[in-house]
Tab-separated table of C-alpha atoms in Angstrom:
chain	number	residue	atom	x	y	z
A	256	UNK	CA	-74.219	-35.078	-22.998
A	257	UNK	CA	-71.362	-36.448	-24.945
A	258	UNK	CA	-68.906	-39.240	-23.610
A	259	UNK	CA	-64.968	-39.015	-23.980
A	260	UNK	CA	-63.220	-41.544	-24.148
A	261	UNK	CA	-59.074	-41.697	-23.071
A	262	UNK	CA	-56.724	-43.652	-24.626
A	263	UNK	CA	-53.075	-43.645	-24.554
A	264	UNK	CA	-51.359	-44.241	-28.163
A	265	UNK	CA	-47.462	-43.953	-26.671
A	266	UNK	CA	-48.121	-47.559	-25.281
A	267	UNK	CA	-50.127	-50.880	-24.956
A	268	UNK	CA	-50.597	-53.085	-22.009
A	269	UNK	CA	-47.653	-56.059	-22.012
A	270	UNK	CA	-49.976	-58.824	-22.344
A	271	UNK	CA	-51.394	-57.011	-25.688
A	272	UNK	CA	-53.426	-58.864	-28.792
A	273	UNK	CA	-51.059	-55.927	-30.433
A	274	UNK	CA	-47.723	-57.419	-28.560
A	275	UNK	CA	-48.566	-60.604	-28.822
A	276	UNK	CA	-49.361	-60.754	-32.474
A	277	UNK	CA	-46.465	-58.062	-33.875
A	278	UNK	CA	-43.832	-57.927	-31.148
A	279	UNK	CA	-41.911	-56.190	-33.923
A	280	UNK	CA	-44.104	-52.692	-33.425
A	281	UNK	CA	-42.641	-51.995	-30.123
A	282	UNK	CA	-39.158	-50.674	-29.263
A	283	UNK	CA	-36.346	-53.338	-28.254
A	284	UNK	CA	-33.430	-54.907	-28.587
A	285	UNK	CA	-32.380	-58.485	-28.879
A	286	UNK	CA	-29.795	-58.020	-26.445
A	287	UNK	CA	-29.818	-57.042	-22.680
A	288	UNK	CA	-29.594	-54.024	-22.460
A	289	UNK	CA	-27.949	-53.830	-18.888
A	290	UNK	CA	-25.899	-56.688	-17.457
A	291	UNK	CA	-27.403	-56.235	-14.159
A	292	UNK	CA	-31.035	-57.029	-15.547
A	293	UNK	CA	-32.265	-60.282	-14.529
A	294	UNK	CA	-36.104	-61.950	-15.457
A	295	UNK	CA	-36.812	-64.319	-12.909
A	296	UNK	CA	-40.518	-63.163	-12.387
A	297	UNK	CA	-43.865	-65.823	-12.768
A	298	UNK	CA	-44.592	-65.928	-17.027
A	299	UNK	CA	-47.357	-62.877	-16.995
A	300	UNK	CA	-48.289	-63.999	-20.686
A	301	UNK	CA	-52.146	-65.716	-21.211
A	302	UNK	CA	-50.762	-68.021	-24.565
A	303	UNK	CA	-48.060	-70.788	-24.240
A	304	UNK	CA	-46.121	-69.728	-27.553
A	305	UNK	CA	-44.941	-67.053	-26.111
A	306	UNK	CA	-42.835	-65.862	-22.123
A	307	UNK	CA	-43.603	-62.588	-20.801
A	308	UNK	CA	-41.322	-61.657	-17.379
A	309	UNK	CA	-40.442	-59.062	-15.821
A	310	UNK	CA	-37.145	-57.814	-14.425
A	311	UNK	CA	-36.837	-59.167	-11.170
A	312	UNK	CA	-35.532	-55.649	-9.359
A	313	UNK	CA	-39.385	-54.266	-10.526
A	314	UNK	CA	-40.596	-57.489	-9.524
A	315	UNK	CA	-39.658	-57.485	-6.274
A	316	UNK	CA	-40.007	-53.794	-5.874
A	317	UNK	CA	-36.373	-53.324	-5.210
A	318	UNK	CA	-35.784	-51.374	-8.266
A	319	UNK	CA	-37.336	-50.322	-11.974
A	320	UNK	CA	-36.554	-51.644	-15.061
A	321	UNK	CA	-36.749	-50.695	-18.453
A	322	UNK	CA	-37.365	-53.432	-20.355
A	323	UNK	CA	-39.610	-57.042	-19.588
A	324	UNK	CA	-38.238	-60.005	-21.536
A	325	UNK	CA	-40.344	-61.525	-24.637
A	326	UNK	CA	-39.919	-64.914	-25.557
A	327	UNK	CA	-41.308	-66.410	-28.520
A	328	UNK	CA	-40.545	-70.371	-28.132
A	329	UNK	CA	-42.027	-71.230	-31.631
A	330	UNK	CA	-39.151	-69.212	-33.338
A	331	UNK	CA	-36.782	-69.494	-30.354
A	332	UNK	CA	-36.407	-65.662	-30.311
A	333	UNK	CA	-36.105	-62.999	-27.394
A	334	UNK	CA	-36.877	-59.670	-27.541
A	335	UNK	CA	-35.861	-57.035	-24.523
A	336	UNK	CA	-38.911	-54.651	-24.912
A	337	UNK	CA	-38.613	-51.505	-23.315
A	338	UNK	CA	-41.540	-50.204	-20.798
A	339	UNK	CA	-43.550	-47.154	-21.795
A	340	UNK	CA	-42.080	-43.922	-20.908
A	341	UNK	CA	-42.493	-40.474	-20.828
A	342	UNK	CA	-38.857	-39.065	-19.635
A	343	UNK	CA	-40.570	-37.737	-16.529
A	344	UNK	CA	-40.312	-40.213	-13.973
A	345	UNK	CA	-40.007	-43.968	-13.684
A	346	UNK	CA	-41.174	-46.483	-16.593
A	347	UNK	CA	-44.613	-47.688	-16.521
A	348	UNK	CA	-43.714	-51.523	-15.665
A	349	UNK	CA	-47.291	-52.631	-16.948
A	350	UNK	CA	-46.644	-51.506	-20.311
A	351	UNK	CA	-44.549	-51.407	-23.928
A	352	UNK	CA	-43.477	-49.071	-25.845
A	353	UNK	CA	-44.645	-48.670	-29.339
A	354	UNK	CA	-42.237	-47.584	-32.329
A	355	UNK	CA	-43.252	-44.477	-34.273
A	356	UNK	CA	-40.957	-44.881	-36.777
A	357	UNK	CA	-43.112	-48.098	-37.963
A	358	UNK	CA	-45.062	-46.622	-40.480
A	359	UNK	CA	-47.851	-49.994	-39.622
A	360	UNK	CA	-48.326	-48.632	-35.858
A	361	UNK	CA	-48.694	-45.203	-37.172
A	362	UNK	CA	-51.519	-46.379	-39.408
A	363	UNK	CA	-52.777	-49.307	-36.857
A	364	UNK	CA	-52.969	-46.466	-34.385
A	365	UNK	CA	-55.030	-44.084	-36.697
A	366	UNK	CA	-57.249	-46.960	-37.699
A	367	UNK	CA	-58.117	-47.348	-33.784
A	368	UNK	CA	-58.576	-43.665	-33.528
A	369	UNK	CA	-61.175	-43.583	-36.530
A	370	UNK	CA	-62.991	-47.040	-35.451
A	371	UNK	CA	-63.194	-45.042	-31.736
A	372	UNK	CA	-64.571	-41.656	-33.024
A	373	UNK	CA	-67.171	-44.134	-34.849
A	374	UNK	CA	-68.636	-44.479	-31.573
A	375	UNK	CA	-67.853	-41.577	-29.660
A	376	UNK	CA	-67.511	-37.954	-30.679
A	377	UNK	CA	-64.403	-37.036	-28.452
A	378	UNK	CA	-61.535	-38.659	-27.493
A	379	UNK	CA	-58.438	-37.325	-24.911
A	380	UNK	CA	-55.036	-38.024	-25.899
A	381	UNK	CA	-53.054	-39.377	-23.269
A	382	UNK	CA	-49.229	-38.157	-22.789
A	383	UNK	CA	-49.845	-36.769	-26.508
A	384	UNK	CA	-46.202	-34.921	-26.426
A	385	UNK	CA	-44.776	-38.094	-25.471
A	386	UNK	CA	-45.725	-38.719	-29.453
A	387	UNK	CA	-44.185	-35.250	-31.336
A	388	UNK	CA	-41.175	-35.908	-33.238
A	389	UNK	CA	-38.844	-33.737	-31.057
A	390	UNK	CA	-39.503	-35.431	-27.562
A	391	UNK	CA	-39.759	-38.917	-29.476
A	392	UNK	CA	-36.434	-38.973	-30.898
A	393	UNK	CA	-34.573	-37.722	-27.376
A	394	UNK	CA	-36.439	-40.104	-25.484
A	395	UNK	CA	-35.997	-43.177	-27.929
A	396	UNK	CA	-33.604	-42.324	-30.735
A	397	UNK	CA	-31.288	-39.438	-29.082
A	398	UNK	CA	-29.131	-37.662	-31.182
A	399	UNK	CA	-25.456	-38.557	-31.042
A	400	UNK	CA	-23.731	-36.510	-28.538
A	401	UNK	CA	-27.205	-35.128	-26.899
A	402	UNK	CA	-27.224	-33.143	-23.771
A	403	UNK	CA	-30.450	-34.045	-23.603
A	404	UNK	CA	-31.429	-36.744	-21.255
A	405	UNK	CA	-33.046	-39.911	-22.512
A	406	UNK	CA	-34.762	-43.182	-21.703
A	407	UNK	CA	-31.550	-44.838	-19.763
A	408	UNK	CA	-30.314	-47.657	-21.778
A	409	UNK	CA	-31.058	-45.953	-25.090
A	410	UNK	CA	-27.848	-44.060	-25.489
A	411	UNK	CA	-26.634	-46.625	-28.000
A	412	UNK	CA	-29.561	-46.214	-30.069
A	413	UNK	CA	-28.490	-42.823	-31.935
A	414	UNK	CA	-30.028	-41.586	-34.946
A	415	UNK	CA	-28.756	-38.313	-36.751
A	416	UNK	CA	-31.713	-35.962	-37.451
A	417	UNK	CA	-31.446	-36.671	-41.046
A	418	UNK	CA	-31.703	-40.555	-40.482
A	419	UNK	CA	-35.018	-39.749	-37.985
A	420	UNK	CA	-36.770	-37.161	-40.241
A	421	UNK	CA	-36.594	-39.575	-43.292
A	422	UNK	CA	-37.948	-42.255	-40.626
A	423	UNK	CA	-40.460	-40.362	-39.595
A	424	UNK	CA	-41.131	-37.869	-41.773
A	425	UNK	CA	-44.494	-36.282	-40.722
A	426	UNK	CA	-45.529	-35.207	-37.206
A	427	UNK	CA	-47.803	-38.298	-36.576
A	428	UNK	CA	-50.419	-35.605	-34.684
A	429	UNK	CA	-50.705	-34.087	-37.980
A	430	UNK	CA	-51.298	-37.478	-39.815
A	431	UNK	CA	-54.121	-37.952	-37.000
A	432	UNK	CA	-55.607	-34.431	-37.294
A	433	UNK	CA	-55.660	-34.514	-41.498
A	434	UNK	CA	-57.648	-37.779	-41.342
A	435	UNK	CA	-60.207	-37.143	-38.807
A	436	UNK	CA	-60.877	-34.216	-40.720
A	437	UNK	CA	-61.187	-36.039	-43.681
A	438	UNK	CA	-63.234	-38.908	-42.264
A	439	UNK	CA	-65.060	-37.756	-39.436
A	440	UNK	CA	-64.805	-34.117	-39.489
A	441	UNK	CA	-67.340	-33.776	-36.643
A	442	UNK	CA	-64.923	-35.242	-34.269
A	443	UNK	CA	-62.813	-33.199	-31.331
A	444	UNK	CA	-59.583	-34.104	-30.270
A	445	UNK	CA	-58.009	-33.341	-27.062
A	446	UNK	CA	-54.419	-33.539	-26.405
A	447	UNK	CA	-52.523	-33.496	-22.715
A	448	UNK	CA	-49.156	-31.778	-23.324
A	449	UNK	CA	-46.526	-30.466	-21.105
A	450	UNK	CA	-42.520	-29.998	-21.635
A	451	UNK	CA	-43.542	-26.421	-22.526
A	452	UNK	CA	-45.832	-27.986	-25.318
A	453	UNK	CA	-49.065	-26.564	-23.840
């Protein structure tokens, strides 16, 4: 008998050591990114440096939001940090999304992987296709003048496929699979993948 263990590496939890300590690793803006959005809801965060809250439509389950409002009060700074999302359905209120194109959560994410796989001999990718470079850049950093649909809100946040390859220049899956093979080649890796992915 061997044990699996599932993790998802599109996202963290909101009230994260990762969020906490390196808000920058997550996707957001500093400004609101619809004028309808409001952050009323009871401070969710467990230190008082920083405000977590979320939008008050989720809150209240009248509506869902993309974004929960991050407030660091010993630099006086906010941060709108987008939800995780996959593009098929509603965000996933309880969490944030991390940025790929960060080349320190790429390699904070790898160094989890390894540290897991340390432990236990398989692991199960979570919405892994969430993570490729095609479906990451429509849902996060569309193209300008897409068809294709992306995270709502993000349709200011265009990146021309030359500015988003030289971002991220390497399918991070193939980052993942060269070093497990390099450092614990007795490892397997198992992805879930849809959007014709399979």
């Amino acid at each position: 008998i061997r044990l699996c263990v599932d993790i998802v590496p599109n996202h963290s939890a909101i009230d994260s050591d990762w969020l906490l300590n390196h808000p920058e690793w997550y996707i957001s803006t500093s400004e609101k990114p619809n004028p309808t959005f409001h952050f009323n809801s009871p401070d969710l965060s467990p230190v008082s440096t920083t405000s977590l809250k979320l939008e008050e439509g989720y809150y209240k389950q009248s509506a869902a939001a993309e974004v929960f409002l991050y407030e660091d009060h010993l630099n006086n700074e906010k941060r709108y940090i987008y939800h995780g999302n996959d593009g098929s359905s509603m965000p996933w209120n309880d969490t944030a999304q991390l940025d790929y194109l960060n080349t320190d959560v790429r390699e904070q994410m790898i160094e989890t992987i390894l540290t897991i796989l340390n432990h236990f001999p398989l692991i199960r990718f979570d919405a892994a296709m969430a993570l490729s470079k095609k479906h990451f850049q429509r849902l996060w950093y569309p193209l300008p003048n897409s068809t294709e649909q992306c995270i709502p809100t993000r349709e200011k946040f265009t990146m021309t496929a030359e500015e988003f390859e030289k971002a991220l220049p390497q399918e991070f899956w193939r980052q993942v699979v060269d070093r497990v093979e390099a450092e614990n080649p007795d490892s397997l890796l198992m992805a879930e993948a849809f959007w014709y992915m399979e």
